[in-house]
């Protein structure tokens, strides 16, 4: 395999699953998926004046961005609840994309056909080796990249909303390998399968088990290393 960028993401759905996200909750085959312990979302803090960086660091918040009237940040739901108890914080608003709000960045980048966003997504079938799908103008945006790039099919092209190989139209396709759907635990600050789609089995290179180094890019030089996370296990 050519050298590529390595990413550590949580495997949310495996080959053969049907995945859906409704108001930030992941569903697999119609059943709510377990919620990771360190799941983070985006929040807006309306504050009385400026807040020192050490306050956010004390509460384990590293993704903080000053905006007009307060701060935009990513953190755990329980941390957001704690922030609401401080007098100088007027409001803590959970940010969420609404159903039907099409995000053109989101897979399969076909907002007219699929009005999906990072919080409301699917349902989407995750291909399994040996499974066959019918190719229509509706399903083609979902599986075109797989057929053209990951399945190593020669002379494949899309024309007028149809898929052709060697000039012959393909009306169905049988997948040659398994695929997976990956998401980051920092759900509103993660570039993952919601944006770039399926991960072929041959691209899965290992399982992360240990944090050997963790840094905070927003901290000063002396405080940049997160010492409490070094050599901790990944669950």
CSV table of C-alpha atoms in Angstrom, one decimal:
chain,number,residue,atom,x,y,z
A,1,UNK,CA,0.0,0.0,0.0
A,2,UNK,CA,1.2,3.5,-0.8
A,3,UNK,CA,2.2,5.6,2.2
A,4,UNK,CA,-0.9,7.4,3.5
A,5,UNK,CA,-1.9,9.6,6.5
A,6,UNK,CA,-2.6,7.5,9.6
A,7,UNK,CA,-5.7,8.3,11.6
A,8,UNK,CA,-7.0,6.9,14.9
A,9,UNK,CA,-10.7,6.7,14.8
A,10,UNK,CA,-13.3,4.5,16.6
A,11,UNK,CA,-14.9,1.8,14.4
A,12,UNK,CA,-18.6,2.6,14.7
A,13,UNK,CA,-20.0,0.2,12.0
A,14,UNK,CA,-18.7,-3.0,10.4
A,15,UNK,CA,-19.5,-4.6,7.1
A,16,UNK,CA,-23.1,-5.6,6.7
A,17,UNK,CA,-24.4,-3.0,9.2
A,18,UNK,CA,-26.9,-0.3,8.4
A,19,UNK,CA,-25.8,2.9,10.2
A,20,UNK,CA,-27.9,6.0,11.0
A,21,UNK,CA,-27.3,9.1,13.1
A,22,UNK,CA,-30.3,10.8,14.6
A,23,UNK,CA,-29.7,14.0,16.6
A,24,UNK,CA,-26.2,12.9,17.4
A,25,UNK,CA,-27.2,9.4,18.5
A,26,UNK,CA,-25.7,6.6,16.4
A,27,UNK,CA,-28.0,3.7,15.5
A,28,UNK,CA,-26.8,0.3,14.1
A,29,UNK,CA,-29.5,-1.8,12.4
A,30,UNK,CA,-32.1,0.3,14.2
A,31,UNK,CA,-30.6,-0.2,17.7
A,32,UNK,CA,-28.9,2.7,19.6
A,33,UNK,CA,-25.2,2.2,19.7
A,34,UNK,CA,-23.2,2.4,23.0
A,35,UNK,CA,-22.0,5.8,23.9
A,36,UNK,CA,-18.2,6.1,24.4
A,37,UNK,CA,-17.2,7.4,27.8
A,38,UNK,CA,-15.2,10.4,26.5
A,39,UNK,CA,-17.7,11.5,23.9
A,40,UNK,CA,-17.4,15.3,23.2
A,41,UNK,CA,-19.6,17.8,21.5
A,42,UNK,CA,-19.6,21.5,20.6
A,43,UNK,CA,-20.9,24.3,22.9
A,44,UNK,CA,-21.2,28.0,23.0
A,45,UNK,CA,-20.4,29.8,26.3
A,46,UNK,CA,-21.8,33.3,26.8
A,47,UNK,CA,-19.7,34.9,29.5
A,48,UNK,CA,-19.2,38.0,31.6
A,49,UNK,CA,-15.9,39.2,30.1
A,50,UNK,CA,-12.8,37.2,29.3
A,51,UNK,CA,-12.0,33.8,30.9
A,52,UNK,CA,-8.4,32.8,31.6
A,53,UNK,CA,-7.0,29.9,29.8
A,54,UNK,CA,-6.1,28.2,33.0
A,55,UNK,CA,-9.8,27.9,33.9
A,56,UNK,CA,-10.4,25.8,30.8
A,57,UNK,CA,-7.3,23.8,31.3
A,58,UNK,CA,-8.4,23.0,34.9
A,59,UNK,CA,-11.6,21.5,33.6
A,60,UNK,CA,-9.8,19.5,30.8
A,61,UNK,CA,-11.0,21.7,28.0
A,62,UNK,CA,-8.3,22.2,25.3
A,63,UNK,CA,-10.4,23.1,22.2
A,64,UNK,CA,-11.4,26.7,23.0
A,65,UNK,CA,-12.0,29.5,20.5
A,66,UNK,CA,-12.9,33.1,21.6
A,67,UNK,CA,-15.9,34.5,19.7
A,68,UNK,CA,-18.1,37.5,20.1
A,69,UNK,CA,-19.7,37.5,23.6
A,70,UNK,CA,-18.0,34.3,24.8
A,71,UNK,CA,-16.3,31.1,23.6
A,72,UNK,CA,-16.8,28.2,21.3
A,73,UNK,CA,-15.5,24.9,22.6
A,74,UNK,CA,-15.5,21.1,22.5
A,75,UNK,CA,-16.0,19.2,25.7
A,76,UNK,CA,-17.8,16.4,27.5
A,77,UNK,CA,-21.5,16.7,28.3
A,78,UNK,CA,-20.8,16.4,32.1
A,79,UNK,CA,-18.2,19.2,31.8
A,80,UNK,CA,-20.7,21.4,30.0
A,81,UNK,CA,-23.2,20.8,32.8
A,82,UNK,CA,-20.6,21.8,35.4
A,83,UNK,CA,-19.8,25.0,33.5
A,84,UNK,CA,-23.4,26.1,33.9
A,85,UNK,CA,-22.9,26.3,37.7
A,86,UNK,CA,-20.4,29.2,37.4
A,87,UNK,CA,-21.8,32.7,38.0
A,88,UNK,CA,-19.7,34.4,35.3
A,89,UNK,CA,-21.0,32.0,32.6
A,90,UNK,CA,-24.4,33.2,31.6
A,91,UNK,CA,-25.3,30.5,29.2
A,92,UNK,CA,-24.0,27.1,27.9
A,93,UNK,CA,-25.6,26.2,24.6
A,94,UNK,CA,-25.3,22.8,23.0
A,95,UNK,CA,-24.7,23.2,19.3
A,96,UNK,CA,-26.4,20.7,16.9
A,97,UNK,CA,-27.2,20.5,13.2
A,98,UNK,CA,-30.9,20.0,12.6
A,99,UNK,CA,-32.5,17.2,10.5
A,100,UNK,CA,-32.8,18.1,6.9
A,101,UNK,CA,-30.0,20.7,7.0
A,102,UNK,CA,-27.8,19.5,4.2
A,103,UNK,CA,-24.1,19.9,4.7
A,104,UNK,CA,-22.2,19.8,1.4
A,105,UNK,CA,-19.0,18.6,3.1
A,106,UNK,CA,-20.7,15.5,4.4
A,107,UNK,CA,-20.5,12.2,2.5
A,108,UNK,CA,-21.6,11.5,-0.2
A,109,UNK,CA,-21.3,15.2,-1.0
A,110,UNK,CA,-24.7,15.1,-2.8
A,111,UNK,CA,-26.8,17.5,-0.8
A,112,UNK,CA,-29.7,17.5,-3.2
A,113,UNK,CA,-30.2,13.7,-2.9
A,114,UNK,CA,-29.0,13.3,0.6
A,115,UNK,CA,-29.7,16.2,3.0
A,116,UNK,CA,-27.3,14.8,5.6
A,117,UNK,CA,-25.1,16.5,8.2
A,118,UNK,CA,-22.7,15.4,11.0
A,119,UNK,CA,-25.6,15.0,13.5
A,120,UNK,CA,-28.2,13.5,11.2
A,121,UNK,CA,-26.9,11.0,8.8
A,122,UNK,CA,-28.2,7.9,6.9
A,123,UNK,CA,-29.5,5.3,6.9
A,124,UNK,CA,-26.5,4.0,5.1
A,125,UNK,CA,-25.6,0.3,4.3
A,126,UNK,CA,-22.0,-0.5,4.9
A,127,UNK,CA,-20.8,-2.9,2.2
A,128,UNK,CA,-19.9,-6.5,2.9
A,129,UNK,CA,-17.8,-8.8,0.7
A,130,UNK,CA,-20.2,-10.8,-1.5
A,131,UNK,CA,-23.2,-8.5,-1.0
A,132,UNK,CA,-24.8,-7.0,-4.1
A,133,UNK,CA,-26.4,-3.6,-4.5
A,134,UNK,CA,-28.5,-2.2,-7.4
A,135,UNK,CA,-27.0,0.8,-9.0
A,136,UNK,CA,-29.5,3.7,-9.5
A,137,UNK,CA,-29.1,7.5,-9.6
A,138,UNK,CA,-29.9,7.4,-5.8
A,139,UNK,CA,-27.4,4.6,-4.8
A,140,UNK,CA,-24.6,5.5,-7.2
A,141,UNK,CA,-23.3,8.5,-5.1
A,142,UNK,CA,-23.0,6.2,-2.1
A,143,UNK,CA,-20.9,3.5,-3.8
A,144,UNK,CA,-19.3,5.1,-6.8
A,145,UNK,CA,-16.0,5.8,-5.0
A,146,UNK,CA,-15.7,2.2,-3.7
A,147,UNK,CA,-16.3,0.7,-7.2
A,148,UNK,CA,-13.9,3.1,-9.0
A,149,UNK,CA,-11.0,3.4,-6.4
A,150,UNK,CA,-11.1,0.7,-3.7
A,151,UNK,CA,-12.2,-2.3,-5.7
A,152,UNK,CA,-9.5,-1.9,-8.3
A,153,UNK,CA,-11.9,-2.1,-11.3
A,154,UNK,CA,-10.3,-0.9,-14.5
A,155,UNK,CA,-11.9,1.4,-17.1
A,156,UNK,CA,-14.8,2.5,-14.9
A,157,UNK,CA,-16.4,5.9,-15.4
A,158,UNK,CA,-19.6,7.8,-14.5
A,159,UNK,CA,-21.6,9.4,-17.2
A,160,UNK,CA,-25.1,11.0,-17.0
A,161,UNK,CA,-25.7,9.6,-13.6
A,162,UNK,CA,-24.8,6.0,-14.6
A,163,UNK,CA,-21.8,3.8,-14.1
A,164,UNK,CA,-20.0,2.2,-17.1
A,165,UNK,CA,-17.1,-0.3,-17.4
A,166,UNK,CA,-15.5,-0.7,-20.8
A,167,UNK,CA,-18.5,1.2,-22.2
A,168,UNK,CA,-21.1,-1.2,-20.7
A,169,UNK,CA,-23.6,0.1,-18.1
A,170,UNK,CA,-23.4,-1.5,-14.7
A,171,UNK,CA,-26.8,-1.9,-13.1
A,172,UNK,CA,-25.6,-3.8,-10.1
A,173,UNK,CA,-22.4,-4.5,-8.2
A,174,UNK,CA,-21.1,-7.2,-5.9
A,175,UNK,CA,-18.5,-6.0,-3.4
A,176,UNK,CA,-15.1,-7.7,-3.3
A,177,UNK,CA,-14.1,-6.7,0.2
A,178,UNK,CA,-15.5,-5.6,3.6
A,179,UNK,CA,-15.8,-1.9,4.5
A,180,UNK,CA,-16.0,0.0,7.8
A,181,UNK,CA,-17.4,3.3,9.1
A,182,UNK,CA,-15.1,5.3,11.5
A,183,UNK,CA,-15.9,8.2,13.8
A,184,UNK,CA,-13.9,10.3,16.3
A,185,UNK,CA,-15.0,10.6,19.9
A,186,UNK,CA,-14.8,14.4,19.5
A,187,UNK,CA,-17.9,14.3,17.4
A,188,UNK,CA,-17.9,18.0,16.3
A,189,UNK,CA,-14.2,18.2,15.7
A,190,UNK,CA,-13.4,15.1,13.8
A,191,UNK,CA,-12.7,14.5,10.1
A,192,UNK,CA,-14.0,10.9,9.7
A,193,UNK,CA,-16.3,8.7,7.7
A,194,UNK,CA,-19.1,11.2,7.9
A,195,UNK,CA,-17.0,13.3,5.5
A,196,UNK,CA,-14.8,10.8,3.5
A,197,UNK,CA,-17.0,7.8,3.5
A,198,UNK,CA,-16.2,4.1,3.9
A,199,UNK,CA,-12.8,2.6,4.9
A,200,UNK,CA,-11.9,-0.5,2.9
A,201,UNK,CA,-10.6,-3.5,4.9
A,202,UNK,CA,-7.1,-3.2,3.3
A,203,UNK,CA,-6.8,0.3,4.8
A,204,UNK,CA,-7.2,-0.9,8.4
A,205,UNK,CA,-3.7,-1.3,9.6
A,206,UNK,CA,-4.0,-1.9,13.4
A,207,UNK,CA,-5.6,-1.1,16.7
A,208,UNK,CA,-4.6,1.7,19.0
A,209,UNK,CA,-3.9,0.5,22.5
A,210,UNK,CA,-1.7,3.1,24.2
A,211,UNK,CA,-1.2,6.9,24.3
A,212,UNK,CA,2.6,7.4,24.3
A,213,UNK,CA,2.4,11.2,23.8
A,214,UNK,CA,-0.4,13.8,24.1
A,215,UNK,CA,0.0,17.5,23.6
A,216,UNK,CA,-2.2,20.6,23.9
A,217,UNK,CA,-1.5,22.9,21.0
A,218,UNK,CA,-3.3,25.9,22.7
A,219,UNK,CA,-1.1,25.7,25.8
A,220,UNK,CA,2.2,27.5,26.5
A,221,UNK,CA,5.4,25.7,25.8
A,222,UNK,CA,6.0,24.5,29.4
A,223,UNK,CA,2.4,23.3,29.8
A,224,UNK,CA,2.0,21.7,26.3
A,225,UNK,CA,2.5,18.1,27.3
A,226,UNK,CA,-0.5,16.4,28.9
A,227,UNK,CA,1.4,14.4,31.5
A,228,UNK,CA,-1.7,12.7,32.9
A,229,UNK,CA,-2.4,11.0,29.5
A,230,UNK,CA,1.1,9.7,28.8
A,231,UNK,CA,1.2,5.9,28.6
A,232,UNK,CA,-2.5,5.5,29.4
A,233,UNK,CA,-4.5,2.7,27.7
A,234,UNK,CA,-7.0,3.4,25.0
A,235,UNK,CA,-10.4,1.8,25.4
